[in-house]
Each structure stands twice: as C-alpha cells, then as structure tokens.
Amino acid sequence: MNLLANYFGNISYTKEDVVHFPNGLFGFEEETDFLPLPFDPASDFMLSLQSIKTPSLSFIIMNPFYLLPSYEPYLSTEDQKLLQISKDFEKEISYYVISVIHDEIKDCTINLKCPIAVNNQNRYACQIMLDSKDYTFRHALSTFQKKEESHVNSTAEKK
C-alpha cells in the first residue's frame, strides 16, 4: 500500500506496519489507524504518527524516556484489556508522548499527562490519561534540552 505522508512524501507500507487505536486518540476518535515513522531509523526518540485515513494528519511523538528517564506511566486494567496484553506486559509496551513543535524551542511542549501506549506484539495502541500531579498536558520541551542534546550527541557519536 502507498500513502503520501507528511514529512516523508510517498511511502510504501504493509498492514503489519500499522498501529491500531480501537478508540482513536483524544479529540480524534475517528482516526484509528496510524503509521509510526521514525525520523531516524536507528532510534525511536522522535517519530511522525501518520494517519492512514487522513494523510494531512500526523503527530510528532517522542519516547519520553529519552527526555525523562524517571517517567512512570502505567496502564489501568481496562487499558491492559484493550491492548490485549499478557501478564508479563512491561516488555510488550512502548510509550510515546505527543509533542507540539514550533520554530523556537521555548514554545515547544510535550504532553506527559496523556501518553500513548503501544503493544509491540499485536500493534494495538491507546492514549491514556495519568492520574499524577507530576505530569501536565504542556511540559516545556526546553526544560529537557540538555538531556535531549546529550541523546542527540550520543547518537551522532555512535554513527
């Protein structure tokens, strides 16, 4: 299958590449199938979450653990059932946060309150809301700049 993707142009993909959100994303409930497209094929630090249904719709998502290693998302029993995860589910799940990117780093934010959980085994995903005062909908990305730069520098050094 082919799709004209934001940031990547015309791409080919298979059914196995698609991540399925049974309930969609908050505010985009009708959007249920997405392609996660990494900006760097060697890293899951930053990806474009590209809608299959609406090619003009994509979200920039980031692996929060590169920015905040102490980040502690968790899944409710209901979310575990939705993702169809096993008892040893920690290894099966990847977490991402939606970011809003602007021209200036001071204006960029990430949403640590509502991460996306992806079951890597069956490609089911859901967006969850964490009940923690430590996480907000708009964390300034600039507060993580030093950690991000060290990740980018260490990635560049490995190449």
PDB file of C-alpha atoms in Angstrom:
ATOM      1  CA  MET A   1       0.000   0.000   0.000  1.00  0.00           C
ATOM      2  CA  ASN A   2       1.130   3.588  -0.602  1.00  0.00           C
ATOM      3  CA  LEU A   3       0.485   6.821   1.250  1.00  0.00           C
ATOM      4  CA  LEU A   4       1.574  10.435   0.825  1.00  0.00           C
ATOM      5  CA  ALA A   5       2.923  11.101   4.321  1.00  0.00           C
ATOM      6  CA  ASN A   6       3.709  14.423   5.961  1.00  0.00           C
ATOM      7  CA  TYR A   7       7.495  14.915   6.303  1.00  0.00           C
ATOM      8  CA  PHE A   8       8.268  11.770   4.245  1.00  0.00           C
ATOM      9  CA  GLY A   9       6.450  12.078   0.916  1.00  0.00           C
ATOM     10  CA  ASN A  10       5.193   8.950  -0.829  1.00  0.00           C
ATOM     11  CA  ILE A  11       5.838   5.829   1.250  1.00  0.00           C
ATOM     12  CA  SER A  12       5.012   2.155   0.952  1.00  0.00           C
ATOM     13  CA  TYR A  13       3.752   0.205   3.930  1.00  0.00           C
ATOM     14  CA  THR A  14       2.176  -3.106   4.831  1.00  0.00           C
ATOM     15  CA  LYS A  15      -0.743  -3.966   7.098  1.00  0.00           C
ATOM     16  CA  GLU A  16       1.782  -5.151   9.707  1.00  0.00           C
ATOM     17  CA  ASP A  17       3.298  -1.624   9.886  1.00  0.00           C
ATOM     18  CA  VAL A  18       0.008  -0.062  11.011  1.00  0.00           C
ATOM     19  CA  VAL A  19      -0.708   0.686  14.667  1.00  0.00           C
ATOM     20  CA  HIS A  20      -4.418   0.352  15.505  1.00  0.00           C
ATOM     21  CA  PHE A  21      -6.115   2.564  18.103  1.00  0.00           C
ATOM     22  CA  PRO A  22      -9.516   0.922  18.813  1.00  0.00           C
ATOM     23  CA  ASN A  23     -10.748   4.152  20.451  1.00  0.00           C
ATOM     24  CA  GLY A  24      -8.727   6.632  18.387  1.00  0.00           C
ATOM     25  CA  LEU A  25      -6.810   9.464  20.026  1.00  0.00           C
ATOM     26  CA  PHE A  26      -8.319  12.084  22.348  1.00  0.00           C
ATOM     27  CA  GLY A  27     -10.135  14.535  20.081  1.00  0.00           C
ATOM     28  CA  PHE A  28      -9.552  12.295  17.051  1.00  0.00           C
ATOM     29  CA  GLU A  29     -11.684   9.279  17.919  1.00  0.00           C
ATOM     30  CA  GLU A  30     -12.465   8.579  14.244  1.00  0.00           C
ATOM     31  CA  GLU A  31      -8.746   8.215  13.458  1.00  0.00           C
ATOM     32  CA  THR A  32      -7.892   4.628  14.355  1.00  0.00           C
ATOM     33  CA  ASP A  33      -5.017   3.547  12.097  1.00  0.00           C
ATOM     34  CA  PHE A  34      -1.596   5.174  12.058  1.00  0.00           C
ATOM     35  CA  LEU A  35       1.901   4.548  10.767  1.00  0.00           C
ATOM     36  CA  PRO A  36       4.732   5.336  13.177  1.00  0.00           C
ATOM     37  CA  LEU A  37       7.532   6.748  11.001  1.00  0.00           C
ATOM     38  CA  PRO A  38      10.877   7.402  12.735  1.00  0.00           C
ATOM     39  CA  PHE A  39      12.836  10.476  11.692  1.00  0.00           C
ATOM     40  CA  ASP A  40      15.999   8.487  12.467  1.00  0.00           C
ATOM     41  CA  PRO A  41      15.640   4.807  11.501  1.00  0.00           C
ATOM     42  CA  ALA A  42      18.142   3.849  14.222  1.00  0.00           C
ATOM     43  CA  SER A  43      16.142   5.461  17.061  1.00  0.00           C
ATOM     44  CA  ASP A  44      12.618   5.754  18.419  1.00  0.00           C
ATOM     45  CA  PHE A  45      13.387   9.125  20.004  1.00  0.00           C
ATOM     46  CA  MET A  46      11.133  11.094  17.610  1.00  0.00           C
ATOM     47  CA  LEU A  47       8.532   9.781  15.176  1.00  0.00           C
ATOM     48  CA  SER A  48       5.743  11.004  12.998  1.00  0.00           C
ATOM     49  CA  LEU A  49       2.485   9.250  13.865  1.00  0.00           C
ATOM     50  CA  GLN A  50       0.899   9.410  10.414  1.00  0.00           C
ATOM     51  CA  SER A  51      -2.845   8.884   9.949  1.00  0.00           C
ATOM     52  CA  ILE A  52      -3.797   6.348   7.291  1.00  0.00           C
ATOM     53  CA  LYS A  53      -7.336   7.728   6.895  1.00  0.00           C
ATOM     54  CA  THR A  54      -6.346  11.419   6.708  1.00  0.00           C
ATOM     55  CA  PRO A  55      -2.911  11.832   5.079  1.00  0.00           C
ATOM     56  CA  SER A  56      -2.714  15.502   6.099  1.00  0.00           C
ATOM     57  CA  LEU A  57      -2.907  14.475   9.790  1.00  0.00           C
ATOM     58  CA  SER A  58       0.193  13.458  11.666  1.00  0.00           C
ATOM     59  CA  PHE A  59       1.501  13.959  15.176  1.00  0.00           C
ATOM     60  CA  ILE A  60       5.092  14.326  16.290  1.00  0.00           C
ATOM     61  CA  ILE A  61       5.616  11.820  19.089  1.00  0.00           C
ATOM     62  CA  MET A  62       8.653  11.241  21.291  1.00  0.00           C
ATOM     63  CA  ASN A  63       9.883   8.459  23.501  1.00  0.00           C
ATOM     64  CA  PRO A  64       9.587  10.144  26.919  1.00  0.00           C
ATOM     65  CA  PHE A  65      12.333   8.056  28.497  1.00  0.00           C
ATOM     66  CA  TYR A  66      14.996   9.847  26.426  1.00  0.00           C
ATOM     67  CA  LEU A  67      13.843  13.106  27.981  1.00  0.00           C
ATOM     68  CA  LEU A  68      12.811  11.942  31.446  1.00  0.00           C
ATOM     69  CA  PRO A  69      14.247   8.551  32.446  1.00  0.00           C
ATOM     70  CA  SER A  70      12.201   8.613  35.672  1.00  0.00           C
ATOM     71  CA  TYR A  71       8.895   8.871  33.763  1.00  0.00           C
ATOM     72  CA  GLU A  72       6.374   6.379  35.209  1.00  0.00           C
ATOM     73  CA  PRO A  73       3.341   5.756  33.012  1.00  0.00           C
ATOM     74  CA  TYR A  74       1.027   2.914  33.970  1.00  0.00           C
ATOM     75  CA  LEU A  75      -1.884   1.055  32.439  1.00  0.00           C
ATOM     76  CA  SER A  76      -5.233   0.507  34.092  1.00  0.00           C
ATOM     77  CA  THR A  77      -6.775  -2.953  33.980  1.00  0.00           C
ATOM     78  CA  GLU A  78      -9.174  -1.654  31.307  1.00  0.00           C
ATOM     79  CA  ASP A  79      -6.279  -0.373  29.167  1.00  0.00           C
ATOM     80  CA  GLN A  80      -4.473  -3.701  29.575  1.00  0.00           C
ATOM     81  CA  LYS A  81      -7.573  -5.492  28.252  1.00  0.00           C
ATOM     82  CA  LEU A  82      -7.925  -3.045  25.360  1.00  0.00           C
ATOM     83  CA  LEU A  83      -4.301  -3.643  24.343  1.00  0.00           C
ATOM     84  CA  GLN A  84      -4.725  -7.406  24.827  1.00  0.00           C
ATOM     85  CA  ILE A  85      -1.501  -7.710  26.794  1.00  0.00           C
ATOM     86  CA  SER A  86      -0.141 -10.705  28.640  1.00  0.00           C
ATOM     87  CA  LYS A  87       0.772 -10.973  32.314  1.00  0.00           C
ATOM     88  CA  ASP A  88       4.411 -10.094  31.558  1.00  0.00           C
ATOM     89  CA  PHE A  89       3.325  -6.979  29.692  1.00  0.00           C
ATOM     90  CA  GLU A  90       6.081  -4.482  30.596  1.00  0.00           C
ATOM     91  CA  LYS A  91       8.313  -5.850  27.822  1.00  0.00           C
ATOM     92  CA  GLU A  92       5.473  -5.637  25.289  1.00  0.00           C
ATOM     93  CA  ILE A  93       4.609  -1.955  25.736  1.00  0.00           C
ATOM     94  CA  SER A  94       6.279   1.144  24.302  1.00  0.00           C
ATOM     95  CA  TYR A  95       5.241   4.598  25.446  1.00  0.00           C
ATOM     96  CA  TYR A  96       5.255   7.842  23.472  1.00  0.00           C
ATOM     97  CA  VAL A  97       4.144  11.391  24.184  1.00  0.00           C
ATOM     98  CA  ILE A  98       2.642  13.830  21.730  1.00  0.00           C
ATOM     99  CA  SER A  99       4.662  16.957  21.191  1.00  0.00           C
ATOM    100  CA  VAL A 100       3.833  20.341  19.748  1.00  0.00           C
ATOM    101  CA  ILE A 101       6.771  21.668  17.767  1.00  0.00           C
ATOM    102  CA  HIS A 102       7.235  25.368  16.996  1.00  0.00           C
ATOM    103  CA  ASP A 103      10.041  27.326  15.354  1.00  0.00           C
ATOM    104  CA  GLU A 104      11.501  28.300  18.716  1.00  0.00           C
ATOM    105  CA  ILE A 105      12.400  25.628  21.299  1.00  0.00           C
ATOM    106  CA  LYS A 106      10.945  27.787  24.093  1.00  0.00           C
ATOM    107  CA  ASP A 107       7.489  27.345  22.539  1.00  0.00           C
ATOM    108  CA  CYS A 108       7.669  23.542  22.063  1.00  0.00           C
ATOM    109  CA  THR A 109       5.809  21.297  24.509  1.00  0.00           C
ATOM    110  CA  ILE A 110       5.206  17.635  25.251  1.00  0.00           C
ATOM    111  CA  ASN A 111       2.140  16.054  26.834  1.00  0.00           C
ATOM    112  CA  LEU A 112       3.332  13.814  29.682  1.00  0.00           C
ATOM    113  CA  LYS A 113      -0.204  13.595  31.119  1.00  0.00           C
ATOM    114  CA  CYS A 114      -1.657  11.574  28.207  1.00  0.00           C
ATOM    115  CA  PRO A 115       0.927   9.190  26.764  1.00  0.00           C
ATOM    116  CA  ILE A 116       0.314   6.702  24.003  1.00  0.00           C
ATOM    117  CA  ALA A 117       0.844   3.040  24.906  1.00  0.00           C
ATOM    118  CA  VAL A 118       1.623   0.615  22.078  1.00  0.00           C
ATOM    119  CA  ASN A 119       1.527  -3.168  22.374  1.00  0.00           C
ATOM    120  CA  ASN A 120       4.536  -4.146  20.257  1.00  0.00           C
ATOM    121  CA  GLN A 121       3.235  -7.690  19.826  1.00  0.00           C
ATOM    122  CA  ASN A 122      -0.168  -7.039  18.224  1.00  0.00           C
ATOM    123  CA  ARG A 123       0.233  -3.334  17.223  1.00  0.00           C
ATOM    124  CA  TYR A 124      -2.771  -2.225  19.311  1.00  0.00           C
ATOM    125  CA  ALA A 125      -2.455   1.180  20.962  1.00  0.00           C
ATOM    126  CA  CYS A 126      -4.348   3.572  23.170  1.00  0.00           C
ATOM    127  CA  GLN A 127      -3.909   7.006  24.625  1.00  0.00           C
ATOM    128  CA  ILE A 128      -4.188   7.033  28.393  1.00  0.00           C
ATOM    129  CA  MET A 129      -4.572   9.758  30.995  1.00  0.00           C
ATOM    130  CA  LEU A 130      -2.297   9.522  34.003  1.00  0.00           C
ATOM    131  CA  ASP A 131      -3.646  10.470  37.416  1.00  0.00           C
ATOM    132  CA  SER A 132      -0.463  12.183  38.577  1.00  0.00           C
ATOM    133  CA  LYS A 133       0.128  15.795  39.536  1.00  0.00           C
ATOM    134  CA  ASP A 134       3.732  15.438  38.338  1.00  0.00           C
ATOM    135  CA  TYR A 135       2.675  15.338  34.690  1.00  0.00           C
ATOM    136  CA  THR A 136       0.880  18.048  32.741  1.00  0.00           C
ATOM    137  CA  PHE A 137      -0.514  18.475  29.247  1.00  0.00           C
ATOM    138  CA  ARG A 138       2.160  21.032  28.297  1.00  0.00           C
ATOM    139  CA  HIS A 139       5.655  20.461  29.622  1.00  0.00           C
ATOM    140  CA  ALA A 140       8.113  22.868  28.035  1.00  0.00           C
ATOM    141  CA  LEU A 141      10.497  20.876  25.861  1.00  0.00           C
ATOM    142  CA  SER A 142      13.233  23.397  26.692  1.00  0.00           C
ATOM    143  CA  THR A 143      13.346  22.053  30.266  1.00  0.00           C
ATOM    144  CA  PHE A 144      14.631  18.786  28.803  1.00  0.00           C
ATOM    145  CA  GLN A 145      17.043  20.369  26.306  1.00  0.00           C
ATOM    146  CA  LYS A 146      20.259  19.251  27.983  1.00  0.00           C
ATOM    147  CA  LYS A 147      19.116  15.616  28.177  1.00  0.00           C
ATOM    148  CA  GLU A 148      17.874  15.748  24.575  1.00  0.00           C
ATOM    149  CA  GLU A 149      21.149  17.240  23.353  1.00  0.00           C
ATOM    150  CA  SER A 150      23.121  14.519  25.121  1.00  0.00           C
ATOM    151  CA  HIS A 151      20.942  11.889  23.405  1.00  0.00           C
ATOM    152  CA  VAL A 152      21.422  13.539  20.029  1.00  0.00           C
ATOM    153  CA  ASN A 153      25.176  13.830  20.650  1.00  0.00           C
ATOM    154  CA  SER A 154      25.482  10.202  21.776  1.00  0.00           C
ATOM    155  CA  THR A 155      23.517   9.072  18.715  1.00  0.00           C
ATOM    156  CA  ALA A 156      25.818  11.088  16.457  1.00  0.00           C
ATOM    157  CA  GLU A 157      28.890   9.618  18.176  1.00  0.00           C
ATOM    158  CA  LYS A 158      27.660   6.052  17.540  1.00  0.00           C
ATOM    159  CA  LYS A 159      27.450   6.669  13.780  1.00  0.00           C
TER     160      LYS A 159
END
